[in-house]
GROMACS .gro file of C-alpha atoms in nm:
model
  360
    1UNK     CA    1   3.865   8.954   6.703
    2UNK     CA    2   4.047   9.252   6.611
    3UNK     CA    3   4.170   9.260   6.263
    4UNK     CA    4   4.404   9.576   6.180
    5UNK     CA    5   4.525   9.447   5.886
    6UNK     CA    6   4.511   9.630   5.534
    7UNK     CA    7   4.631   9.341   5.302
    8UNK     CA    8   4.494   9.038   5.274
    9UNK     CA    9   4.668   8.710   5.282
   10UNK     CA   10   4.960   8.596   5.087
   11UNK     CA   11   5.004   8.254   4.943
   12UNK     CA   12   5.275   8.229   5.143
   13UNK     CA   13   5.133   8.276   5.462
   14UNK     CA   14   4.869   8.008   5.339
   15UNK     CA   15   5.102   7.782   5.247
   16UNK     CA   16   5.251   7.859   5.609
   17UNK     CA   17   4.896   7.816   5.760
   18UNK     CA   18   4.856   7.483   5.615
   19UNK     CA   19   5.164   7.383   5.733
   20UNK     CA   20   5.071   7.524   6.070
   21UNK     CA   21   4.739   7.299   6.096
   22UNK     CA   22   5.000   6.960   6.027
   23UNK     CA   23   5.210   7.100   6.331
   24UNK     CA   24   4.899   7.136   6.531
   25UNK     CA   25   4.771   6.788   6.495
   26UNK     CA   26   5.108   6.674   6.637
   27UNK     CA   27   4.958   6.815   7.023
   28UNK     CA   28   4.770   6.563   7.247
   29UNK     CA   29   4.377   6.499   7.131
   30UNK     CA   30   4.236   6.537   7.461
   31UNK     CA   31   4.326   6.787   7.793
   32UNK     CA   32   4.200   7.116   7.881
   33UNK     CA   33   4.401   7.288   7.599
   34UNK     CA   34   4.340   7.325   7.209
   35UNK     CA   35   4.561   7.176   6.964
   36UNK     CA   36   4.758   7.489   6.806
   37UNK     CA   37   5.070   7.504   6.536
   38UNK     CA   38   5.272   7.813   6.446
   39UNK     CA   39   5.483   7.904   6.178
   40UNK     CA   40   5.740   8.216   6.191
   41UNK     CA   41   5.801   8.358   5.839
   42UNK     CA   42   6.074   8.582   5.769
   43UNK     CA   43   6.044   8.895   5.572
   44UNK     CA   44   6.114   8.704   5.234
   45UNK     CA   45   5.890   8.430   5.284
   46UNK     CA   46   6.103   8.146   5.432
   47UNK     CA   47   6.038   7.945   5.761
   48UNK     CA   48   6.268   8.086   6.045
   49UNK     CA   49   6.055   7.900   6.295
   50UNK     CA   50   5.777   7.651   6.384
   51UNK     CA   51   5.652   7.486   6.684
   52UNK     CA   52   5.293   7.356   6.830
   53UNK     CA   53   5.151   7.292   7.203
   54UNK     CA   54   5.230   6.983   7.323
   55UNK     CA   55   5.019   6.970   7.596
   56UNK     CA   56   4.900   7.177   7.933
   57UNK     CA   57   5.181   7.333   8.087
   58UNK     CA   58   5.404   7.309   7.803
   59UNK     CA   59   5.580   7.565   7.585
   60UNK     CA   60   5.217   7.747   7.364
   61UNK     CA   61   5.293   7.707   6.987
   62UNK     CA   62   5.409   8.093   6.925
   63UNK     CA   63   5.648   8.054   7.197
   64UNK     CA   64   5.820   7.739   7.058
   65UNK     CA   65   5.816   7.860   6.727
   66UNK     CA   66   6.010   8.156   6.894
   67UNK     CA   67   6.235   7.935   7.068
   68UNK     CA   68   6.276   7.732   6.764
   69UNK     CA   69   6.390   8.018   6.547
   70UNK     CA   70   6.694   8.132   6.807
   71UNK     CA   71   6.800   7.783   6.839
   72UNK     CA   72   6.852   7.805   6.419
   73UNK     CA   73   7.040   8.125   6.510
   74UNK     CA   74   6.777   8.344   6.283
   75UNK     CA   75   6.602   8.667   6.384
   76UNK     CA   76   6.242   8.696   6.508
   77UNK     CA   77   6.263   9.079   6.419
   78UNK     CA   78   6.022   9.212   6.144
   79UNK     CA   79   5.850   8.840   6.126
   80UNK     CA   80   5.531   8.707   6.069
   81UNK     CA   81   5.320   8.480   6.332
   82UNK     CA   82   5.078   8.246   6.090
   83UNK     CA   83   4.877   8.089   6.385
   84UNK     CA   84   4.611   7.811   6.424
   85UNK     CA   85   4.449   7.968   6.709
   86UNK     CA   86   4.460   8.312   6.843
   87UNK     CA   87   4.757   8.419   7.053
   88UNK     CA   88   4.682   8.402   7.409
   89UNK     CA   89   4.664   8.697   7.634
   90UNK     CA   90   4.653   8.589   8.000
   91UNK     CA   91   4.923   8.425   8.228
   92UNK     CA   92   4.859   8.057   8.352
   93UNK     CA   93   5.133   7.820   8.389
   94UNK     CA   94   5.323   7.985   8.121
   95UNK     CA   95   5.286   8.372   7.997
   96UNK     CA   96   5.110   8.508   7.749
   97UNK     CA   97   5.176   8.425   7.375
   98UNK     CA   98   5.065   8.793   7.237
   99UNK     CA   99   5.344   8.985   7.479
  100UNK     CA  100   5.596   8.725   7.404
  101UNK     CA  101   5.503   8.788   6.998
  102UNK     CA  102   5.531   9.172   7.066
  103UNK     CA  103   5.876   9.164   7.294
  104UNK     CA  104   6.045   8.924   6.965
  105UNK     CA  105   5.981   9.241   6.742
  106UNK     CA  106   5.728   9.030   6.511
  107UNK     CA  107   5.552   9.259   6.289
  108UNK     CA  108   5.271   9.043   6.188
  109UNK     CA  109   4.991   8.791   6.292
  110UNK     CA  110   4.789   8.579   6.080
  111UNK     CA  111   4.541   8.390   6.234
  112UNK     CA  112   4.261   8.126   6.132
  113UNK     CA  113   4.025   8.122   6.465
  114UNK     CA  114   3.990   8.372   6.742
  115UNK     CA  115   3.977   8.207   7.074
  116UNK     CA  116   3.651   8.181   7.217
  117UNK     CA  117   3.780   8.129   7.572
  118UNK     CA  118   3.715   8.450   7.763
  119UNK     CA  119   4.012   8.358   8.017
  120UNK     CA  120   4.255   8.387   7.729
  121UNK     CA  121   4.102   8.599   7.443
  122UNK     CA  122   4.254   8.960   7.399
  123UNK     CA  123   4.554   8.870   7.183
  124UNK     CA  124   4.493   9.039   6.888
  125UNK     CA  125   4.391   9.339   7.085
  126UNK     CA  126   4.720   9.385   7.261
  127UNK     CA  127   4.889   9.314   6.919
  128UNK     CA  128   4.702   9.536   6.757
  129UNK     CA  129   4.736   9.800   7.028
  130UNK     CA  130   5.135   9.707   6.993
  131UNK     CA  131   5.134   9.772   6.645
  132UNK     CA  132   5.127   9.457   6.491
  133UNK     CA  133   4.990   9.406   6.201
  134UNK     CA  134   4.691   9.151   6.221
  135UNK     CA  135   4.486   8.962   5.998
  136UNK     CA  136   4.192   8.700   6.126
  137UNK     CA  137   3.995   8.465   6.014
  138UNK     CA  138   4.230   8.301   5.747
  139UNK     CA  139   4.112   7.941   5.624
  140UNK     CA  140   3.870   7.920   5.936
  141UNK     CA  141   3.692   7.626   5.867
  142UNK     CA  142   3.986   7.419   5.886
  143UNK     CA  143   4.131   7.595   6.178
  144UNK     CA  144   3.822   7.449   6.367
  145UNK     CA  145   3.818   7.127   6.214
  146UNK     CA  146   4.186   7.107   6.341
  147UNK     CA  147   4.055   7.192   6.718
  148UNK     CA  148   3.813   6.915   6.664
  149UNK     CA  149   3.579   6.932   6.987
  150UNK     CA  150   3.784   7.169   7.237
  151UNK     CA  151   3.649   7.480   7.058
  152UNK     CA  152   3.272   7.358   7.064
  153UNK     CA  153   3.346   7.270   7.436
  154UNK     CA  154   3.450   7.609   7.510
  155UNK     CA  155   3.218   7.779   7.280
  156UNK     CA  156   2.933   7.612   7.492
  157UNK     CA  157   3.066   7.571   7.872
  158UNK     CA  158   3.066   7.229   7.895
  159UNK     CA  159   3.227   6.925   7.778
  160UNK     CA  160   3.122   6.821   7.408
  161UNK     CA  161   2.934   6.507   7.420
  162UNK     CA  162   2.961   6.200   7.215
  163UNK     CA  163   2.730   5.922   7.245
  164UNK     CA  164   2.870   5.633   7.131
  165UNK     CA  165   2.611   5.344   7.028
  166UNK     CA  166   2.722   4.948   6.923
  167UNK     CA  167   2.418   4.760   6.765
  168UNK     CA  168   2.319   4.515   6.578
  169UNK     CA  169   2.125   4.633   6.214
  170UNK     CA  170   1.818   4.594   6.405
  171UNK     CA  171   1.935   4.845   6.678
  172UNK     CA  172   1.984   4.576   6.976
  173UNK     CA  173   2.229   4.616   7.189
  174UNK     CA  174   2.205   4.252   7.386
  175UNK     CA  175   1.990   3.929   7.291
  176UNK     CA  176   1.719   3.805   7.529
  177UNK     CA  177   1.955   3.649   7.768
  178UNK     CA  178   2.113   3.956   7.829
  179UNK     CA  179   2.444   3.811   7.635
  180UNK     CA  180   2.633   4.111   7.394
  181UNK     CA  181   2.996   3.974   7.310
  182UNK     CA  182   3.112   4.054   7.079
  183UNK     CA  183   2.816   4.198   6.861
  184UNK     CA  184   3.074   4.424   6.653
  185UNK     CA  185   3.373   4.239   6.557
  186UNK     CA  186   3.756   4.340   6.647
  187UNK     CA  187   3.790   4.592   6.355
  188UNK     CA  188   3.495   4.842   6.508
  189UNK     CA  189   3.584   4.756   6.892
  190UNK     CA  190   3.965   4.846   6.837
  191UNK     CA  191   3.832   5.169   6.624
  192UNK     CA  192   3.646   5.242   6.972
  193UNK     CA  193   3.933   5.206   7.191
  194UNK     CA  194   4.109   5.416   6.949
  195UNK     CA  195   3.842   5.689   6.991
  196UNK     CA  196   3.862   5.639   7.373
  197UNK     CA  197   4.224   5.688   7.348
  198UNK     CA  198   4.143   6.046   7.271
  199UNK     CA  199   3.833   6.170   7.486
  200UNK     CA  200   3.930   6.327   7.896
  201UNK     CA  201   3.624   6.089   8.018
  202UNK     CA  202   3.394   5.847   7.928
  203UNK     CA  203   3.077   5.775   8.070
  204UNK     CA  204   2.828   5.481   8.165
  205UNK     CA  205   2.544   5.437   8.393
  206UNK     CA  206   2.524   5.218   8.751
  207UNK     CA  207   2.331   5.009   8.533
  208UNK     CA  208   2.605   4.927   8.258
  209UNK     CA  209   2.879   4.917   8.563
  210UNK     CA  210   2.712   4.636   8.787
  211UNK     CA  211   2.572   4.462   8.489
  212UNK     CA  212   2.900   4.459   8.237
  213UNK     CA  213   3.157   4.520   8.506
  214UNK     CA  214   3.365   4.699   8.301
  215UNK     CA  215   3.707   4.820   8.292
  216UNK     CA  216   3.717   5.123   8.023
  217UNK     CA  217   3.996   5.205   7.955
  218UNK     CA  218   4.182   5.244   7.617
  219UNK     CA  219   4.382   4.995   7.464
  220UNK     CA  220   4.667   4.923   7.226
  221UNK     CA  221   4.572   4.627   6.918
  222UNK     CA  222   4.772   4.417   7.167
  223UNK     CA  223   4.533   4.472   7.471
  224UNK     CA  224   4.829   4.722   7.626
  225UNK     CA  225   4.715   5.059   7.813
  226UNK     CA  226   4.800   5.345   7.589
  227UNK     CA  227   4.963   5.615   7.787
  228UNK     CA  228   4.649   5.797   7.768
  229UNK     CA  229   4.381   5.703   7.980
  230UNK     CA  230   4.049   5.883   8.015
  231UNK     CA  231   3.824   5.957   8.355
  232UNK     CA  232   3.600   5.650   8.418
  233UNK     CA  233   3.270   5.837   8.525
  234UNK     CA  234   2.962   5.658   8.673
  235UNK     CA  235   2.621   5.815   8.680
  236UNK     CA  236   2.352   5.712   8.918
  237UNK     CA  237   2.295   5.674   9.265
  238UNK     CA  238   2.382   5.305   9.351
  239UNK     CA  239   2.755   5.233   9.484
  240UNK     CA  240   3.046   5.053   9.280
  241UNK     CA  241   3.165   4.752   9.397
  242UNK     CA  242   3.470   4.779   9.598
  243UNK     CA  243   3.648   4.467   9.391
  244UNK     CA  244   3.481   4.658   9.078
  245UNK     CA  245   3.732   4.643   8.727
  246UNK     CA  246   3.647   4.978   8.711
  247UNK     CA  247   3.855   5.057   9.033
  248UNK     CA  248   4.151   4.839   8.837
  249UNK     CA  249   4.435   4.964   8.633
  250UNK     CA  250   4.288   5.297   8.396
  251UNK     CA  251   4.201   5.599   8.436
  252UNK     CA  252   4.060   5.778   8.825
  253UNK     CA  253   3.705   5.692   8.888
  254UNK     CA  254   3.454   5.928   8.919
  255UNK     CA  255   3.107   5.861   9.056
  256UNK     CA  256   2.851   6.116   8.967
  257UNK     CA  257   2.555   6.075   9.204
  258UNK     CA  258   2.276   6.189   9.015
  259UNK     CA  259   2.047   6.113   8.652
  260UNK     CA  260   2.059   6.446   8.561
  261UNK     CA  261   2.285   6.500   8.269
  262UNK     CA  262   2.356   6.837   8.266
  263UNK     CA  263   2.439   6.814   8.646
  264UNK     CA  264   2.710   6.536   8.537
  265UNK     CA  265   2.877   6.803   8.253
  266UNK     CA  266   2.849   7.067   8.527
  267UNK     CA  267   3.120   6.804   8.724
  268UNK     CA  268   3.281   6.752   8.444
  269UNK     CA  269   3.369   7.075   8.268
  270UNK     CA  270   3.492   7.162   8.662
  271UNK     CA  271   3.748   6.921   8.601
  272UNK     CA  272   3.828   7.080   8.223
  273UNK     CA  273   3.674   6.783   8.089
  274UNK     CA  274   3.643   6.917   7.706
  275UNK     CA  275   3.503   6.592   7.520
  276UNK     CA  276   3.305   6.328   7.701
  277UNK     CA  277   3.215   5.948   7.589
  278UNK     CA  278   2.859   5.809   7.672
  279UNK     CA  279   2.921   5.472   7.624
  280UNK     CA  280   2.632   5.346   7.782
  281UNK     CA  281   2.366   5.213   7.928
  282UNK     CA  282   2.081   5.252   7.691
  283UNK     CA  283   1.905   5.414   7.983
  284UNK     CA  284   2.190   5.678   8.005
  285UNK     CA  285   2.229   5.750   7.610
  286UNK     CA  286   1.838   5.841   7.640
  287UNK     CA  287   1.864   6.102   7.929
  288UNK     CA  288   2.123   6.295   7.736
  289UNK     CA  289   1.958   6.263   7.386
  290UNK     CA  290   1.641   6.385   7.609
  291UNK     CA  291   1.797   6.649   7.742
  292UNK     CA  292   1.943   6.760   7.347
  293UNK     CA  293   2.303   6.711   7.529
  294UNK     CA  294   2.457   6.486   7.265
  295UNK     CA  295   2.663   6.722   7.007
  296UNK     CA  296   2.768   6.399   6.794
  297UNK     CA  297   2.680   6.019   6.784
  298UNK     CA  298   2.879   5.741   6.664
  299UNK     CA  299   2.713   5.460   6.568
  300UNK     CA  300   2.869   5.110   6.540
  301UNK     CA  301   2.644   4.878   6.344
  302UNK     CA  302   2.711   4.511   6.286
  303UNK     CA  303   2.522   4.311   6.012
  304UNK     CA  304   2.358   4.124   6.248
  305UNK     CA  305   1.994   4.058   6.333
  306UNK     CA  306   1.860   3.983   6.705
  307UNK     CA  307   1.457   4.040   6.624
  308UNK     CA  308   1.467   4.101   7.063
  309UNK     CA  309   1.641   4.197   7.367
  310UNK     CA  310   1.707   4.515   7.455
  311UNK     CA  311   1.712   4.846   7.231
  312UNK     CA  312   2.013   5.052   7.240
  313UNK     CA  313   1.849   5.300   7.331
  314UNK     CA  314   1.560   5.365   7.594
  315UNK     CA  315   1.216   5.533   7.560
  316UNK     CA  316   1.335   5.884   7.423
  317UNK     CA  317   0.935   5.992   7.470
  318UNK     CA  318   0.844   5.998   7.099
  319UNK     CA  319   0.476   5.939   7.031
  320UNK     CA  320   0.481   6.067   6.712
  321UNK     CA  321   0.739   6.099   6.388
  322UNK     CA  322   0.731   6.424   6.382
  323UNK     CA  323   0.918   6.445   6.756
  324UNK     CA  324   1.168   6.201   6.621
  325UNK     CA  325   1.499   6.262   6.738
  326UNK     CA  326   1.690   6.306   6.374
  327UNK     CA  327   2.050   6.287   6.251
  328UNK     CA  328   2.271   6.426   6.017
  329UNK     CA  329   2.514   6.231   5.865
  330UNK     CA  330   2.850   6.356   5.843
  331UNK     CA  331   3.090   6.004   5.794
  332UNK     CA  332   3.062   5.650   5.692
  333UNK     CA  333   3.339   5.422   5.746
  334UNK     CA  334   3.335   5.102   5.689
  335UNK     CA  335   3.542   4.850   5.950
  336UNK     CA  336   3.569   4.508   5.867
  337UNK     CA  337   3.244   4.374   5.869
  338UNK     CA  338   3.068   4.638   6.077
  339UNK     CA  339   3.038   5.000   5.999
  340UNK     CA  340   3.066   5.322   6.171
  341UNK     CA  341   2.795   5.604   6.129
  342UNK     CA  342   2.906   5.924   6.275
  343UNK     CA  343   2.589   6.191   6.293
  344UNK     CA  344   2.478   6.510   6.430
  345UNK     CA  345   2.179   6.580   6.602
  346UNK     CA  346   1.941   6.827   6.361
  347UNK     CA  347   1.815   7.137   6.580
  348UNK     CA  348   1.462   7.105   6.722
  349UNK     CA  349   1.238   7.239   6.469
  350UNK     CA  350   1.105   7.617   6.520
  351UNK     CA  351   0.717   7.626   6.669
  352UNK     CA  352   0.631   7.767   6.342
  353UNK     CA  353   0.774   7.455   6.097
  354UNK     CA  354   0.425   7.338   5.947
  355UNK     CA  355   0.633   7.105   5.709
  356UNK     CA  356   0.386   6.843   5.591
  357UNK     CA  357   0.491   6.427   5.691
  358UNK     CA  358   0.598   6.250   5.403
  359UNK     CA  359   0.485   5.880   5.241
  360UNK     CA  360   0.659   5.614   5.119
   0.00000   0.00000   0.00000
């Protein structure tokens, strides 16, 4: 990003910036479009303006925060822009944000996180090239935290993946008899709703459909659709039962005829998919950990022991620890009696890594 700027950042534009990241957070988790807040700030350092993006085809932060400030009857002229997310510079269903910036006479941008998209990056340019004053890259790390997976998505080219896992201690997700309700108790599975409740799909193998019959969708504490409702995708090749729940009340079905993950993010990200759920089978979370596709795992554990039945997740191809698929842990959260493990995937280690295996 261009960054014209010869004065670094004021505590008042920090202060502004913070303030900006709460407005963000107010936008819709999932959808094709990032989570952005804006703050206008007058030459003497008070809030003429503020706004955020509500959701795809609505009003982009700067512009509400525009809109906001002539509805309070105060001048845009001379202003300053603090912005989550780089301005836009192309025209989709609304214009773009850096000519609408430039046209209300604002004199200066500050921004936490350049926009990776190459469809809409350029706004600092044409700011810049107007005149504006711009600074970048102001409290980054929580600008991203605050975009939460639509940046990796779009960083990457494909939906970000989380693999969601429900086991017992002993890492079973079913007893013998095939039988799995409940393993985690109504804390953790209302904790997974909520997380549906924020994802544009979630995912389970022909396996999981015709075995669980499913209906996933997301639900309220008092088993009420929230108003969200992500795609239902099926992978595999074998049909879904016309009188299936998954062709009930929720969100569109999609059947994905193939095992090849990377084929079903392909069909995904065409339908600006930016975070997917694998849910299941263990068959399923396998193929994408296989194919190093899973960008985050949450695992529900319950403090429960099976000692059989099947693993939560299939054979990953591991004949040794040193190919071990390993995690990172970045959260533990207790939830009633279960609790919630979320981890990252560690990078494959380089060809040259001669790190010796460790005893107990």
């Amino acid at each position: 990003m261009t960054t014209t700027s010869s004065g670094a950042v004021t505590a008042t534009e920090l202060d502004a910036l913070r303030r900006a990241f709460a407005l963000a957070a107010r936008g819709p988790a999932s959808g094709p479009n990032p989570r952005v807040g804006c703050v206008l700030l007058a030459p003497d350092g008070t809030t003429v303006g503020e706004g955020w993006h509500e959701g795809a085809g609505s009003a982009h932060a700067e512009v509400a925060a525009l809109d906001d400030a002539r509805a309070r009857g105060r001048s845009t002229v001379g202003t300053t822009a603090v912005v989550t997310l780089e301005p836009c510079d192309h025209t989709g269903r609304t214009g773009p944000c850096s000519r609408a910036l430039v046209e209300a006479g604002v004199a200066r941008v500050v921004v936490a996180v350049r926009d990776p998209n190459p469809v809409a990056a350029g706004g600092a340019r044409t700011l810049a090239d107007a005149g504006v004053d711009v600074l970048a890259d102001v409290l980054p790390d929580e600008g991203r935290a605050v975009l939460g997976a639509w940046l990796p998505a779009v960083e990457r080219g494909r939906p970000f993946v989380t693999l969601k896992l429900a086991s017992t201690l002993d890492g079973r997700v079913a007893a013998a008899d095939g039988t799995s309700r409940w393993i985690t108790g109504a804390v953790a599975r209302q904790h997974a709703h909520d997380l549906r409740a924020e994802v544009d799909a979630i995912v389970v193998g022909t396996g999981t459909a015709l075995a669980d019959d499913p209906s996933l969708t997301a639900r309220a504490a008092d088993g009420t659709l929230v108003g969200h409702q992500p795609l239902r995708v099926v992978v595999g090749l074998r049909d879904v039962p016309g009188d299936a729940r998954l062709r009930g009340e929720g969100g569109e079905l999609v059947h994905v005829r193939t095992h090849d993950p990377a084929e079903v993010l392909a069909v995904l990200a065409a339908r600006e998919v930016r975070h997917a759920l694998v849910e299941g089978g263990p068959t399923l979370a396998a193929a994408f950990l296989r194919a190093r596709l899973v960008d985050e795992v949450h695992a529900y554990v319950a403090p429960v022991l099976l000692g059989g039945g099947l693993s939560a997740v299939a054979d990953l191809g591991v004949a040794t620890i040193a190919d071990a698929v390993r995690l990172v842990p970045r959260r533990v959260q207790p939830l009633g009696d279960d609790v919630l493990v979320v981890a990252t995937p560690e990078p494959p280690a380089s060809a040259g890594d001669d790190t010796q295996s460790e005893e107990p």
